[in-house]
mmCIF file of C-alpha atoms in Angstrom:
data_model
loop_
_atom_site.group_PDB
_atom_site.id
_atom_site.type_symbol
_atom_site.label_atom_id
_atom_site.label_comp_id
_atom_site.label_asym_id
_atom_site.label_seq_id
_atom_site.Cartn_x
_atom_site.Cartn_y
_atom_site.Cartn_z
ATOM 1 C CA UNK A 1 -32.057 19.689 4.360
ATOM 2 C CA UNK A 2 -29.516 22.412 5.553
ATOM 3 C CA UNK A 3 -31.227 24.530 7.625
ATOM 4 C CA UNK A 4 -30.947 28.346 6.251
ATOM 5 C CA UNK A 5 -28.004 30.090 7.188
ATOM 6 C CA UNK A 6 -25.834 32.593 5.807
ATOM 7 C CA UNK A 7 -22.224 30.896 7.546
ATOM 8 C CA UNK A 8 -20.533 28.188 5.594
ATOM 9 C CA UNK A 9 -20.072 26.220 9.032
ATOM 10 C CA UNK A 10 -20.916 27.202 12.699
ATOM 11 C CA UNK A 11 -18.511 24.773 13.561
ATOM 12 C CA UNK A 12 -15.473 27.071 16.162
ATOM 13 C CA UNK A 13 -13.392 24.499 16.126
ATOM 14 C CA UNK A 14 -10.013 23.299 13.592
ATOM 15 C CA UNK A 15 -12.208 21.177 11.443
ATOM 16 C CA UNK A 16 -10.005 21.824 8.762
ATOM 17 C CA UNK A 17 -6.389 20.260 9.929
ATOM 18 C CA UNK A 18 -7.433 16.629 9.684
ATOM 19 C CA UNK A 19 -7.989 17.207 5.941
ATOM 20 C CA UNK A 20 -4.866 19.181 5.549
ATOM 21 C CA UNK A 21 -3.105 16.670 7.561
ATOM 22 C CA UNK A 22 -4.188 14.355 4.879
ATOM 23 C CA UNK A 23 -3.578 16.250 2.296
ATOM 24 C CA UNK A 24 0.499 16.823 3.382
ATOM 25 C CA UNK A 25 0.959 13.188 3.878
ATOM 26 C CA UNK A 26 -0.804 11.371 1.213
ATOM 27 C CA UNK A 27 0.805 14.343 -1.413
ATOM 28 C CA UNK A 28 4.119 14.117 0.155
ATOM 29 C CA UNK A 29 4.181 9.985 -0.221
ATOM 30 C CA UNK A 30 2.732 10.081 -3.569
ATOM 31 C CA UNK A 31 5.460 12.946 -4.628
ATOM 32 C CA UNK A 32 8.612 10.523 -2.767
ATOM 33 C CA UNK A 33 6.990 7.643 -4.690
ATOM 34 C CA UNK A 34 6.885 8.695 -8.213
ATOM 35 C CA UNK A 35 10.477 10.311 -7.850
ATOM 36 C CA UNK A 36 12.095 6.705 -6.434
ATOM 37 C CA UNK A 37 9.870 4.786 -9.069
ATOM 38 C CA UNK A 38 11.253 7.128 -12.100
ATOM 39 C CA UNK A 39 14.696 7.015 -10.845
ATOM 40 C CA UNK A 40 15.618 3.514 -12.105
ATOM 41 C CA UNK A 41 18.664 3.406 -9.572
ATOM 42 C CA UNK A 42 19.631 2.485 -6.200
ATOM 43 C CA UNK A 43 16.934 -0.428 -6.468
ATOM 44 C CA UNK A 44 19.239 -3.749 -5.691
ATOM 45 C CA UNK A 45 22.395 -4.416 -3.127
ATOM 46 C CA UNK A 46 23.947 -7.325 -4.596
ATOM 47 C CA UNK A 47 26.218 -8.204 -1.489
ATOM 48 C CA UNK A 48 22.821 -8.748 0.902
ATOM 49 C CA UNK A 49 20.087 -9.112 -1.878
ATOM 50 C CA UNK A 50 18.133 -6.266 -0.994
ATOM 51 C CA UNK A 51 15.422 -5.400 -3.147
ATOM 52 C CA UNK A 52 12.865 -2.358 -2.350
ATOM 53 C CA UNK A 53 9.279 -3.167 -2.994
ATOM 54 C CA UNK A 54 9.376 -0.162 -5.093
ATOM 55 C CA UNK A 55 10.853 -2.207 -7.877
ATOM 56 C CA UNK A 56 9.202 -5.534 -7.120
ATOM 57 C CA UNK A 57 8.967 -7.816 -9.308
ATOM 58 C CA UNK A 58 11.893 -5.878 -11.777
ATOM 59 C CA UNK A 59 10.397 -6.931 -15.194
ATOM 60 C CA UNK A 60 11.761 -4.793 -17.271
ATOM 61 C CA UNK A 61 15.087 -5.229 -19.319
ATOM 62 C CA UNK A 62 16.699 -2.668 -17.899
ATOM 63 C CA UNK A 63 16.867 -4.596 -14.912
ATOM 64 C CA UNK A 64 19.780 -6.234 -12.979
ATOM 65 C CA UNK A 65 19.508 -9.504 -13.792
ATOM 66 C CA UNK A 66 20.247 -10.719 -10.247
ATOM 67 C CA UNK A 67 17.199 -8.320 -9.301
ATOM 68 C CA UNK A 68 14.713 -9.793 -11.979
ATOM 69 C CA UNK A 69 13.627 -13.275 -10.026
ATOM 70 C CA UNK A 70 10.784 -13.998 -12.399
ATOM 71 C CA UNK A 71 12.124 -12.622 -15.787
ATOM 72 C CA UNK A 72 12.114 -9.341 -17.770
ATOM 73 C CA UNK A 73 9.687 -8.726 -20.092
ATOM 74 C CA UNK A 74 9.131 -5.365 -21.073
ATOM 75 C CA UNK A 75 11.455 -3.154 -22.781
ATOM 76 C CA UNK A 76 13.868 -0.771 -20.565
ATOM 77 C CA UNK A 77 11.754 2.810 -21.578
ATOM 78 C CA UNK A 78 12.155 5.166 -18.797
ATOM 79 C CA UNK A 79 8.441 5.958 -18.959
ATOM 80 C CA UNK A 80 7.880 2.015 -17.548
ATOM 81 C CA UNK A 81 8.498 1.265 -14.273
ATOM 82 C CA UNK A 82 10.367 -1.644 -13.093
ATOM 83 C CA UNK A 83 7.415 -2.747 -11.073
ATOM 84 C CA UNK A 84 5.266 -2.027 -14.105
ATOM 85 C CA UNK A 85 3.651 -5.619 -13.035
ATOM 86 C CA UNK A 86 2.404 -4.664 -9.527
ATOM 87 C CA UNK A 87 2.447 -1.030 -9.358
ATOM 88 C CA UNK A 88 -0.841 -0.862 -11.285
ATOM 89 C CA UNK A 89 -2.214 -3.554 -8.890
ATOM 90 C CA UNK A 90 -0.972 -1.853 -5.790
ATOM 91 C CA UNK A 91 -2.270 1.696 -6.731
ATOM 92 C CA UNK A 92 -6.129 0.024 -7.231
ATOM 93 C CA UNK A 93 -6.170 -1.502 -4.047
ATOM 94 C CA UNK A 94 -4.929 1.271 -2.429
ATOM 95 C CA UNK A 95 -7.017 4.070 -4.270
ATOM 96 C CA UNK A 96 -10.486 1.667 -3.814
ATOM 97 C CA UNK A 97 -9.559 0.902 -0.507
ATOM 98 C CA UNK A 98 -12.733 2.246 2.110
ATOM 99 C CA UNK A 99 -10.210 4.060 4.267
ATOM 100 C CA UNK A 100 -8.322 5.648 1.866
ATOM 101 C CA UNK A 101 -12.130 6.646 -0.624
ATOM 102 C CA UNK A 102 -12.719 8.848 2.876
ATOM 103 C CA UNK A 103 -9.248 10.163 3.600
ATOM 104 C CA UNK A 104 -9.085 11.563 -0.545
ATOM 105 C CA UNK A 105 -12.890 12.573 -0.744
ATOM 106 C CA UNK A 106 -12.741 14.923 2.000
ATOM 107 C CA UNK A 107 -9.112 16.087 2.015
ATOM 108 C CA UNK A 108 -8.391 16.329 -2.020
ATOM 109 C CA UNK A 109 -12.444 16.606 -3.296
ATOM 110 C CA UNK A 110 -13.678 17.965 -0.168
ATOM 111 C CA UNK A 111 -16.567 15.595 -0.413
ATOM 112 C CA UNK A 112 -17.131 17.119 2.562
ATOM 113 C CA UNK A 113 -14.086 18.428 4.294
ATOM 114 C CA UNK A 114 -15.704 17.325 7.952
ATOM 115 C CA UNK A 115 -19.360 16.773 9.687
ATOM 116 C CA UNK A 116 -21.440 19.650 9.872
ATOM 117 C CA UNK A 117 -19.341 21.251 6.866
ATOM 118 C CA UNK A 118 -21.038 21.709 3.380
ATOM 119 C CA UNK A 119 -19.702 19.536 0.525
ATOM 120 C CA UNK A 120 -17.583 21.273 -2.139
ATOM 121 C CA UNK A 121 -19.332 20.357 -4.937
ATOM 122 C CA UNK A 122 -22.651 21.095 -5.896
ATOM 123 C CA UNK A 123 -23.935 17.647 -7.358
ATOM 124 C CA UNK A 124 -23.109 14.389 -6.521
ATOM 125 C CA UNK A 125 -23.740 11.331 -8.612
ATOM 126 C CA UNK A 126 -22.601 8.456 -6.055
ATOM 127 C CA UNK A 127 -19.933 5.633 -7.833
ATOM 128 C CA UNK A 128 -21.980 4.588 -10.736
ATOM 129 C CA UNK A 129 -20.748 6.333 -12.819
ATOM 130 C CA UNK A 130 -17.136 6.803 -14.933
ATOM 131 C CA UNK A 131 -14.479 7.161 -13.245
ATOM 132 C CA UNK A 132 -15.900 6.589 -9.548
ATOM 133 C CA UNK A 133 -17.609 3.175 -10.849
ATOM 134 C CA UNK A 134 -14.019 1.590 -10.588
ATOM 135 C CA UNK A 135 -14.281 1.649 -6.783
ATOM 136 C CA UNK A 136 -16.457 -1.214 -6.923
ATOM 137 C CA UNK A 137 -13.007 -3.475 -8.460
ATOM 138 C CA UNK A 138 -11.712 -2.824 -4.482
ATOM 139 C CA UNK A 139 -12.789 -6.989 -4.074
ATOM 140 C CA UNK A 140 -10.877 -7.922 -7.210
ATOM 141 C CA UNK A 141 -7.460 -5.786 -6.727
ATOM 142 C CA UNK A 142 -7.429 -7.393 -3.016
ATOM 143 C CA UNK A 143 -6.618 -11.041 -5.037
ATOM 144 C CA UNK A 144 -4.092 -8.866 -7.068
ATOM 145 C CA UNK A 145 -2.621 -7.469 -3.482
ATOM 146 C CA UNK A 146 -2.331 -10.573 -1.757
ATOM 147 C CA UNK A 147 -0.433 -11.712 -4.893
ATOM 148 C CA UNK A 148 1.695 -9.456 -4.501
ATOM 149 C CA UNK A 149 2.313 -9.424 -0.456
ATOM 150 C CA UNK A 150 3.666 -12.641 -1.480
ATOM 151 C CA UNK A 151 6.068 -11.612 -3.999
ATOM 152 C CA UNK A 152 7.170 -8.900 -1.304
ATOM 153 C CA UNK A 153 7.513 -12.138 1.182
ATOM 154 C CA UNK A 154 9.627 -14.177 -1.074
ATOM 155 C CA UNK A 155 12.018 -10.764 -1.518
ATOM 156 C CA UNK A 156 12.534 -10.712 2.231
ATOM 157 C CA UNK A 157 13.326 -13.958 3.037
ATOM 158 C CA UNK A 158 15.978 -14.255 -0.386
ATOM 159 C CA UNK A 159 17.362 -11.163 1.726
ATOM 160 C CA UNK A 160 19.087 -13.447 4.542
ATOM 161 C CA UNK A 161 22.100 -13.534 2.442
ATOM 162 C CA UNK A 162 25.678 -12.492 2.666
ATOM 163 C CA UNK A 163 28.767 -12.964 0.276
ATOM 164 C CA UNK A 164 29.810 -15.857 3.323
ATOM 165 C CA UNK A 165 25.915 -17.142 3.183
ATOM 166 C CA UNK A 166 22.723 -16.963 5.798
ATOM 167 C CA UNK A 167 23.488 -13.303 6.448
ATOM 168 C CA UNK A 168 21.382 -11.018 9.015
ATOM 169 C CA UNK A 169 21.501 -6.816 9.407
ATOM 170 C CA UNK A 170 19.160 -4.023 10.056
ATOM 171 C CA UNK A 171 18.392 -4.007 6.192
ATOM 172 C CA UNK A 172 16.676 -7.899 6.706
ATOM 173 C CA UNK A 173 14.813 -5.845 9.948
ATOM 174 C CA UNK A 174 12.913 -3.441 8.245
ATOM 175 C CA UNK A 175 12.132 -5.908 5.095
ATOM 176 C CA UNK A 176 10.835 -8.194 7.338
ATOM 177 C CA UNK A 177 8.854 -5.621 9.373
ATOM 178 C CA UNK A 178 7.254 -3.725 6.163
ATOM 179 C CA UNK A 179 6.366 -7.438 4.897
ATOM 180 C CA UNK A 180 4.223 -7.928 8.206
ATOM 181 C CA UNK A 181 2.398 -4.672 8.004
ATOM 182 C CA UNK A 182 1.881 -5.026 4.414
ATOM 183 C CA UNK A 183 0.267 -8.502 5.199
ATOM 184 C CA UNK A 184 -1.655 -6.978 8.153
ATOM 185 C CA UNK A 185 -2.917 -4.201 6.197
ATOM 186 C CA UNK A 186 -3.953 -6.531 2.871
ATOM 187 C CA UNK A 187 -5.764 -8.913 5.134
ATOM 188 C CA UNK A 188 -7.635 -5.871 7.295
ATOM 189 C CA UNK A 189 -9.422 -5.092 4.344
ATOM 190 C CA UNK A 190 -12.873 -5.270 4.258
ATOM 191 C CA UNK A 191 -12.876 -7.573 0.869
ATOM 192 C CA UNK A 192 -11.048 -9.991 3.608
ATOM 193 C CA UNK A 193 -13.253 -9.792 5.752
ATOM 194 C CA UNK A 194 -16.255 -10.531 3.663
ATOM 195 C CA UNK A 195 -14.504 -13.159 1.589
ATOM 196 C CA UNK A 196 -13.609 -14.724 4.968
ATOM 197 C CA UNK A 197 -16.983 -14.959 6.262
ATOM 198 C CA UNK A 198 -19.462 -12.623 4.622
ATOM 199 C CA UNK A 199 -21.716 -15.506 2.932
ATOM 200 C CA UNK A 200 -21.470 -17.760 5.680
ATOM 201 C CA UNK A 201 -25.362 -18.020 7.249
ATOM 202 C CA UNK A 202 -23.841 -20.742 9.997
ATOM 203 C CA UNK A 203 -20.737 -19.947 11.364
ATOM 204 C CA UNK A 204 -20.729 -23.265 13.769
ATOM 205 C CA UNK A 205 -20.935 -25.025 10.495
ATOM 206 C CA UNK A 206 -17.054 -23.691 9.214
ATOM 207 C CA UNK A 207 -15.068 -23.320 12.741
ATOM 208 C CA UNK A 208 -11.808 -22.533 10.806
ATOM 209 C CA UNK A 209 -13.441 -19.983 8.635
ATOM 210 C CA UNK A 210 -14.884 -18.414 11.461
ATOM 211 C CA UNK A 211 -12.082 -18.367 13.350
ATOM 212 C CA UNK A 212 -10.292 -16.669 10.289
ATOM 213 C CA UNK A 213 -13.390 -14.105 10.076
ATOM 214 C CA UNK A 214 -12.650 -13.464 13.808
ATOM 215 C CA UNK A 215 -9.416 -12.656 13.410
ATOM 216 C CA UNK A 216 -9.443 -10.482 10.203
ATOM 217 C CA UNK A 217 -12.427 -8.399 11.956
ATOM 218 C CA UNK A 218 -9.892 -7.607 14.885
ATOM 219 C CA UNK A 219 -7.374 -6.419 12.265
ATOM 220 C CA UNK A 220 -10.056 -4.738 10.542
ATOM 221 C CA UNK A 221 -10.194 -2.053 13.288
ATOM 222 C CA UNK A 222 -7.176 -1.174 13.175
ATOM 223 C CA UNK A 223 -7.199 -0.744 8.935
ATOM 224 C CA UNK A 224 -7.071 3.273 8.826
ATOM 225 C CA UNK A 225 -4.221 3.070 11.330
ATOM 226 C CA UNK A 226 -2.471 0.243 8.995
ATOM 227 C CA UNK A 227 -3.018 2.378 5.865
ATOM 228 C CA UNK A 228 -0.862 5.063 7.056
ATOM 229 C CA UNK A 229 1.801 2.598 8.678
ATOM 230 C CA UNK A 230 2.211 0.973 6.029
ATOM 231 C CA UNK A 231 3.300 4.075 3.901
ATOM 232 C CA UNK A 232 5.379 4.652 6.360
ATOM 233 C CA UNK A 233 7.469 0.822 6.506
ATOM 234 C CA UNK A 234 6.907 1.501 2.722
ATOM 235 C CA UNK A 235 8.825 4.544 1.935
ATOM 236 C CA UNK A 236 11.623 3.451 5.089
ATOM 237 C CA UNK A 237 12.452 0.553 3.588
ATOM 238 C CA UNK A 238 12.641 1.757 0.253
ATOM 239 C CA UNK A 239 14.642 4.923 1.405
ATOM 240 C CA UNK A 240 17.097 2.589 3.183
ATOM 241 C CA UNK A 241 18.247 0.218 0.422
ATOM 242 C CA UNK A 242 18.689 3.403 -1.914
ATOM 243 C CA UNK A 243 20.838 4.656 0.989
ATOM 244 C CA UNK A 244 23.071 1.406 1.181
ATOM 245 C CA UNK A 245 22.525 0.898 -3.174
ATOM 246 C CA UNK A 246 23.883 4.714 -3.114
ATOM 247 C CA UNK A 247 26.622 3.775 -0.744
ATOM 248 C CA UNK A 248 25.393 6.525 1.664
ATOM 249 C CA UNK A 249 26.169 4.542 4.858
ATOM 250 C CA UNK A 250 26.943 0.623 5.104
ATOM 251 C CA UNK A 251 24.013 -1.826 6.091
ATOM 252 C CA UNK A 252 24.046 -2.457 9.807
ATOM 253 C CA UNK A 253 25.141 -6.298 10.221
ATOM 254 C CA UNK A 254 24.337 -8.455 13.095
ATOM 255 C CA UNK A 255 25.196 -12.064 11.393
ATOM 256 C CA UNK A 256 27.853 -12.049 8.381
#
């Protein structure tokens, strides 16, 4: 029980920038995000096949068809993204993901703000019930994500292109490097981690699995830190293929 005093907090120091820090980055991405989704343009550079992840898989029929590698099949209204396929998918994982539950709670619900700092709302009825009790889907969207990751793979490595063939520039660079994170981040997750090893009761029974488990838990420190990078290779690479789409500035070529 609090004990009874009249001060919200006797806590001196800036408890309150990590939450606004939070606050300013995951509103900022979110606001870039829906912009680039609902532009419909500057998706695709047909001379090095660049495709931003933005608009991967391109199902829709407004599409480019050399964009749309698995088909279009919904109609071209400007309320339906491109990626209408993954986005969904992507926004789950991301919004039931045990970092990112923390980062939103305190910064956006301020459920609390910070230790020692009195939650924001007066009653709290846990994630069983509507809309919270879709956190608990976090183990299924991770199938969904990994799906996906591969998608995002398959889009980097059709990238190596040029109008003369195997091409290679900075564009093929940062696909390639948001691909990695992405993967590094997916398989962090705690879902990972669990599916990995979680129901094992003799690890010296499945030596690969264990060695998998080991390896996932060393990423899995690092998740909150791969969250955040992972906007970050997110919104660069999709900011640089609109910029060479656009025909701001050329793509930086090392090979053809």
């Amino acid at each position: 029980m609090r004990a009874a005093i009249a001060a919200k907090t006797l806590r001196t120091d800036r408890w309150w920038l990590a939450p606004l820090i939070t606050v300013i980055g995951l509103g900022g991405w979110v606001a870039y995000a829906t912009v680039r989704v609902f532009m419909h343009d500057f998706y695709w550079v047909e001379q090095y096949h660049y495709l931003t992840p933005f608009y991967s898989p391109c199902i829709t029929d407004r599409c480019i068809p050399e964009a749309a590698h698995f088909g279009t099949y919904l109609p071209g209204w400007w309320i339906i993204p491109e990626a209408a396929f993954s986005l969904p998918f992507l926004l789950l994982f991301r919004l039931t993901c045990y970092y990112y539950r923390k980062a939103y709670y305190r910064a956006f619900w301020m459920s609390p703000p910070a230790c020692a700092v009195p939650d924001g709302h007066k009653t709290y009825s846990g994630e069983t019930r509507f809309p919270l009790i879709f956190q608990n889907a976090h183990r299924y969207a991770f199938y969904a994500a990994a799906i996906i990751s591969v998608i995002n793979t398959y889009d980097a490595i059709l990238a190596f292109h040029s109008p003369e063939g195997f091409g290679f520039g900075l564009g093929n660079v940062i696909l390639v490097g948001n691909v990695v994170m992405l993967w590094a981040y997916t398989i962090s997750c705690h879902s990972c981690r669990h599916i990995a090893g979680g129901r094992l009761k003799h690890f010296s029974k499945h030596p690969m699995r264990y060695r998998f488990w080991t390896f996932v838990s060393k990423l899995n420190v690092r998740h909150m830190q791969l969250a955040w990078i992972t906007l970050g290779t997110l919104a660069l690479t999709d900011f640089y293929i609109m910029a060479v789409s656009a025909g701001w500035f050329s793509d930086l070529r090392f090979i053809n």
